[in-house]
mmCIF file of C-alpha atoms and ligand atoms in Angstrom:
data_model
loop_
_atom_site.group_PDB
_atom_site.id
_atom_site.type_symbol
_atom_site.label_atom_id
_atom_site.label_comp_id
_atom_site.label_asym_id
_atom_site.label_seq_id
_atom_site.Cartn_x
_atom_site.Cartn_y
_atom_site.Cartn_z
ATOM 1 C CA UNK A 1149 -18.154 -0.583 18.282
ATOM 2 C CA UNK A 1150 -18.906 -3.482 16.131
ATOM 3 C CA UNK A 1151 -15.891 -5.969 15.747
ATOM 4 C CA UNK A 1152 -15.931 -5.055 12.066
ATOM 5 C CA UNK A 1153 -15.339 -1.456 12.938
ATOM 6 C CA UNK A 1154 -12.017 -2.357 15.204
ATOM 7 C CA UNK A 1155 -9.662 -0.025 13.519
ATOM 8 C CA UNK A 1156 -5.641 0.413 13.231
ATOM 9 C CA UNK A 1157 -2.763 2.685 12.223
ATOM 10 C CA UNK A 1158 -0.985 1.599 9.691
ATOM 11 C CA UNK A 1159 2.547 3.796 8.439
ATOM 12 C CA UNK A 1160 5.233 3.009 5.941
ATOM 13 C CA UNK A 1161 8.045 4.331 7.331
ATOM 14 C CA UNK A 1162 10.419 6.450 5.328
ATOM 15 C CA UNK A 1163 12.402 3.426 3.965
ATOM 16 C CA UNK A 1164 9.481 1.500 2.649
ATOM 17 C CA UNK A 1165 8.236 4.508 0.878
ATOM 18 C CA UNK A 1166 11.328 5.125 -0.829
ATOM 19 C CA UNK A 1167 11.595 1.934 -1.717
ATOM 20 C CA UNK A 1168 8.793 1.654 -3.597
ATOM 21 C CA UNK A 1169 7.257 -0.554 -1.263
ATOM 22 C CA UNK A 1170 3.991 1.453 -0.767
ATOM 23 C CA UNK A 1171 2.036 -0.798 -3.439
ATOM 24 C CA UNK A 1172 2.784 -4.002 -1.496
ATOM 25 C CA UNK A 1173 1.864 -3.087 1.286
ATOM 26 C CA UNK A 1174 -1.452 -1.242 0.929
ATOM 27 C CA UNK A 1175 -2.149 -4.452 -1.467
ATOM 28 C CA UNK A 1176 -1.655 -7.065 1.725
ATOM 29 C CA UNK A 1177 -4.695 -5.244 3.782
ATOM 30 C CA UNK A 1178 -6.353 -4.645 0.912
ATOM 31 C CA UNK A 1179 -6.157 -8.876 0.173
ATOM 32 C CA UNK A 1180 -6.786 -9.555 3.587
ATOM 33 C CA UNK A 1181 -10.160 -7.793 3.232
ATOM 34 C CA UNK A 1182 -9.244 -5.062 5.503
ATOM 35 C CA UNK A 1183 -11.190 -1.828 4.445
ATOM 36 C CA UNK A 1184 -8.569 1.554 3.915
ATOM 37 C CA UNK A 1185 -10.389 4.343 5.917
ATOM 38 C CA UNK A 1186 -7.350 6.897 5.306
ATOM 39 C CA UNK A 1187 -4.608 7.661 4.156
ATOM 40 C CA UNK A 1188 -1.788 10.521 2.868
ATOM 41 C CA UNK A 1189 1.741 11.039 3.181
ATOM 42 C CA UNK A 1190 3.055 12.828 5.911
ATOM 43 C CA UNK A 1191 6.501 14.506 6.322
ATOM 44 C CA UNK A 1192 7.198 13.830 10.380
ATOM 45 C CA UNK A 1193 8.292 16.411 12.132
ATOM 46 C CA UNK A 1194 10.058 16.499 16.121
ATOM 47 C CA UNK A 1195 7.095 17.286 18.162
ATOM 48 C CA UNK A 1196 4.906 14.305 16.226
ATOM 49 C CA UNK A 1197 7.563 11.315 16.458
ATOM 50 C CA UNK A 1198 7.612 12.242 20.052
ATOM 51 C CA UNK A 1199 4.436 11.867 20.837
ATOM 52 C CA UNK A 1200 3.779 8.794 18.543
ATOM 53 C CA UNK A 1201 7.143 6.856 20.479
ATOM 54 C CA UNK A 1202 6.703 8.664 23.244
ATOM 55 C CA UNK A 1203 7.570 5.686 25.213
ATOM 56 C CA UNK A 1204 10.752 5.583 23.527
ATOM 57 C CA UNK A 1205 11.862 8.969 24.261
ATOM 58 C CA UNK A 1206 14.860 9.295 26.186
ATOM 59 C CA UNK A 1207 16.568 6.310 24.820
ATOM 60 C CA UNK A 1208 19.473 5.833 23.699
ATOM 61 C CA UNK A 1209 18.515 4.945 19.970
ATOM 62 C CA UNK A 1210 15.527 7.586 19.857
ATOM 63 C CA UNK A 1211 17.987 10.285 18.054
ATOM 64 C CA UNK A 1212 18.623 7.757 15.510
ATOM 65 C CA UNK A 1213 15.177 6.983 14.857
ATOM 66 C CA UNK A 1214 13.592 10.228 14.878
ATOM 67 C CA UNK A 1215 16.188 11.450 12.681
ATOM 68 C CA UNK A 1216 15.083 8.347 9.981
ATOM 69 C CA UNK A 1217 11.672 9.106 10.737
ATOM 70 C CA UNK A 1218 11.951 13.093 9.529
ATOM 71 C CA UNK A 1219 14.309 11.808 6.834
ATOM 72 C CA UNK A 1220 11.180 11.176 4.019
ATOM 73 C CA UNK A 1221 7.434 11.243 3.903
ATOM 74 C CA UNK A 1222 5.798 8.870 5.781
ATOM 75 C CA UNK A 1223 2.592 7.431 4.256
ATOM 76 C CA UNK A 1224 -0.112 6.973 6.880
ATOM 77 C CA UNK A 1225 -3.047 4.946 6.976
ATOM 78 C CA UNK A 1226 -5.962 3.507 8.822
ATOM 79 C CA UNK A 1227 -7.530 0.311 8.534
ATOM 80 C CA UNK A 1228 -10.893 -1.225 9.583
ATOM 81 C CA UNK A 1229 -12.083 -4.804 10.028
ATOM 82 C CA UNK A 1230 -12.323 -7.697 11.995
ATOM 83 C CA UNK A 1231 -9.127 -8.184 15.076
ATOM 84 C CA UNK A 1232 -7.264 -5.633 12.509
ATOM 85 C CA UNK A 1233 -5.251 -4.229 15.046
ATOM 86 C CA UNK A 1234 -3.824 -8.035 15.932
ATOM 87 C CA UNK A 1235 -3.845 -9.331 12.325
ATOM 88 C CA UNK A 1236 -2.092 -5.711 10.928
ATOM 89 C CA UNK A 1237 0.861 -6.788 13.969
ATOM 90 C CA UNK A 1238 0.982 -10.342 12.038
ATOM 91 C CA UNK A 1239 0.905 -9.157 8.357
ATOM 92 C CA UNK A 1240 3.678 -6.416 9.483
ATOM 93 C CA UNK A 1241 6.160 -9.266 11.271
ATOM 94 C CA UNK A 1242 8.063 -8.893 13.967
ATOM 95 C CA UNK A 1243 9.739 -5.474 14.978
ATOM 96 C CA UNK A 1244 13.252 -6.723 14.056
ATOM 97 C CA UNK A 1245 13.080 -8.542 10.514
ATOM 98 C CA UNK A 1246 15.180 -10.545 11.192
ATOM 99 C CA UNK A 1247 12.957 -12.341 13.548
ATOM 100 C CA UNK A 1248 10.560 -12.265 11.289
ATOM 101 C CA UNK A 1249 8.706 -15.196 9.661
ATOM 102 C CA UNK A 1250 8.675 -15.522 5.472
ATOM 103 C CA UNK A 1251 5.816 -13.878 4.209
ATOM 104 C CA UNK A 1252 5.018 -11.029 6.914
ATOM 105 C CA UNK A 1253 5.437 -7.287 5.234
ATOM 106 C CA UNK A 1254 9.343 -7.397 7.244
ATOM 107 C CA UNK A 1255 10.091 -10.807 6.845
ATOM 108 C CA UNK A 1256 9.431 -10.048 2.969
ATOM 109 C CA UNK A 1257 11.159 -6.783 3.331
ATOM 110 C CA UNK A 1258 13.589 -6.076 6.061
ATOM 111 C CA UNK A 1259 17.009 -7.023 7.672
ATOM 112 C CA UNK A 1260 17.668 -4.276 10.243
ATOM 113 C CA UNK A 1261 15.508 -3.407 13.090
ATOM 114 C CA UNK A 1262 16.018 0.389 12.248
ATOM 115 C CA UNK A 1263 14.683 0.294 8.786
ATOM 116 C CA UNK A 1264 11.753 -2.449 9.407
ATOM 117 C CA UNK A 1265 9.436 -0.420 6.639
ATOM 118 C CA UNK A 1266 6.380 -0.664 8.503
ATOM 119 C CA UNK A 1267 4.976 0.610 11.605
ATOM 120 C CA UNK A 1268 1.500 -0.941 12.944
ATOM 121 C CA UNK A 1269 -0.479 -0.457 16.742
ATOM 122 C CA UNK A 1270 0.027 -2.998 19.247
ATOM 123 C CA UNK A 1271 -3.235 -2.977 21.373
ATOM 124 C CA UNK A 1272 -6.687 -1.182 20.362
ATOM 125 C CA UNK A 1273 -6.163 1.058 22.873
ATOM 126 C CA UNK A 1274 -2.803 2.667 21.016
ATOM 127 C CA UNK A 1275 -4.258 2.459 17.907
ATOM 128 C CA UNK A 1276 -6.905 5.202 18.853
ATOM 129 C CA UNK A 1277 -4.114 7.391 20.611
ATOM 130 C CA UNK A 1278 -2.348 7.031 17.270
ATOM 131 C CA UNK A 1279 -5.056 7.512 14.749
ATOM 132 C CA UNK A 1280 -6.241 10.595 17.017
ATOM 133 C CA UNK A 1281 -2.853 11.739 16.516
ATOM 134 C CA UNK A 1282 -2.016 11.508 12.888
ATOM 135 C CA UNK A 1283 -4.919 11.865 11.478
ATOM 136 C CA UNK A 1284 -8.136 14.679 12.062
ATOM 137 C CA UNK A 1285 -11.233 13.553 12.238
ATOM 138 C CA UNK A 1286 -12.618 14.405 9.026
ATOM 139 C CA UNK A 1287 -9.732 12.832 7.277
ATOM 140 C CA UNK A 1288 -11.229 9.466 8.365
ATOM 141 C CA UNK A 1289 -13.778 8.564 5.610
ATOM 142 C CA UNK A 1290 -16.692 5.986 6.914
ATOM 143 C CA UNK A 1291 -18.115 3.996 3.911
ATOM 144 C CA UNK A 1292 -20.028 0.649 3.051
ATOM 145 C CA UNK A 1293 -17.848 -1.725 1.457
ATOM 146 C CA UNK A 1294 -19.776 -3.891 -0.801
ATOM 147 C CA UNK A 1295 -17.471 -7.024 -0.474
ATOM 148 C CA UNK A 1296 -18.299 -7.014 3.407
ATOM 149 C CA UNK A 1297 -20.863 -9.755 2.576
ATOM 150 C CA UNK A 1298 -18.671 -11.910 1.481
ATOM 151 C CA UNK A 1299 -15.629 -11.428 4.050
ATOM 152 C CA UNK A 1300 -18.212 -11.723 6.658
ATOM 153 C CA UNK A 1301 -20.499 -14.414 7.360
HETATM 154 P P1 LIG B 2376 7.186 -1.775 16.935
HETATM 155 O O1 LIG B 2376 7.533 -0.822 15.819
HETATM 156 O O2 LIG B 2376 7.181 -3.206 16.445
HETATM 157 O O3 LIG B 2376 5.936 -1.402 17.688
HETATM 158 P P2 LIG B 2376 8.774 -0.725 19.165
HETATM 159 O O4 LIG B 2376 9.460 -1.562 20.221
HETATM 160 O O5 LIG B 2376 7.626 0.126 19.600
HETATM 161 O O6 LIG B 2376 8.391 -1.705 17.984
HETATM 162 O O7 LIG B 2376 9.907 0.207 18.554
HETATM 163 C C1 LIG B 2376 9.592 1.255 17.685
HETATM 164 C C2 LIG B 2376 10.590 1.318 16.558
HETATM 165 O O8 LIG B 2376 11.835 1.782 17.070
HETATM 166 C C3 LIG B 2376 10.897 -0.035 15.930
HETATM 167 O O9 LIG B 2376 10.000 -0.331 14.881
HETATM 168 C C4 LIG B 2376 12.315 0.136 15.444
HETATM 169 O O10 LIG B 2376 12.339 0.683 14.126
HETATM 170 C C5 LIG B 2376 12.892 1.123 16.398
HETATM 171 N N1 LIG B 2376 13.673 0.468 17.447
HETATM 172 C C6 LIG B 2376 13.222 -0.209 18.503
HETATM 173 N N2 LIG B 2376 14.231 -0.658 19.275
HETATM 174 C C7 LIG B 2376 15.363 -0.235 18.671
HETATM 175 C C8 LIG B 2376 16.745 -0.367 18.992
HETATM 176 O O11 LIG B 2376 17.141 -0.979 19.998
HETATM 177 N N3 LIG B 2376 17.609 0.204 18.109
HETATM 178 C C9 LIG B 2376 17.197 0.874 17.004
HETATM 179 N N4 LIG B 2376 15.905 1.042 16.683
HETATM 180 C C10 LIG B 2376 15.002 0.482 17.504
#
């Protein structure tokens, strides 16, 4: 895999989407130069929020959260490009917004950890284990993006 083909998941979480965030947020990859490789809206159900946080399961706030997470679509995406997967964790901010920076997607966005808008992999590894998971294979479109030569040098 080329670096430019490093890919990540990308969801706005139930909150975002109802509030209208979905245009800001596809618009911040999009600006970064990140290329969109898929993407619909997905109402969560029990058996897929466990096995996207399954190492959350059996927490105390994992009720909460999976009920949030089935309580609206979800829209999910995939994104390709150079380090996306570590950039996608910066342009998203931290996991509670309040600890995160001015100008990251949460920082922008959010106040309580458990309505933080966004959702983005933490390692490439996760990423594939995620994408694998929400998306088929099929859905994921693989096309030349004719701005490449001038993100890339
Ligand atoms: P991440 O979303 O930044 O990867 P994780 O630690 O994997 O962060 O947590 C997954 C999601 O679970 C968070 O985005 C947040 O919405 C929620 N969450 C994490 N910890 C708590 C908590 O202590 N209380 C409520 N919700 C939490």
């Amino acid at each position: 895999m080329s670096s430019q083909t490093e890919r990540t998941f990308i969801a706005v979480k139930p909150d975002g989407v109802q509030r209208g965030l979905v245009s800001q947020i596809l618009s911040r990859f999009e600006k970064r130069g990140y290329k969109l490789v898929a993407i619909k809206l997905v109402q969560a159900d029990d058996k897929l929020l466990e096995q996207h946080y399954a190492e959350h399961v059996g927490k105390p706030f994992f009720p909460k959260m999976a009920s949030f997470m089935k309580s609206g679509p979800i829209l999910a995406t995939v994104w390709e490009g150079k380090d996306v997967v570590k950039q996608g964790r910066s342009i998203l901010g931290a996991t509670n917004p309040l600890a995160s920076a001015p100008g990251t997607i949460r920082g922008d966005f959010g106040v309580d950890l458990g309505r933080n808008v966004c959702h983005g992999s933490d390692s490439v590894e996760s990423a594939e284990r995620e994408i694998n998971l929400w998306f088929k294979k099929e859905d994921l479109i693989s096309w030349e993006s004719n701005q490449a030569k001038w993100l890339y040098e």
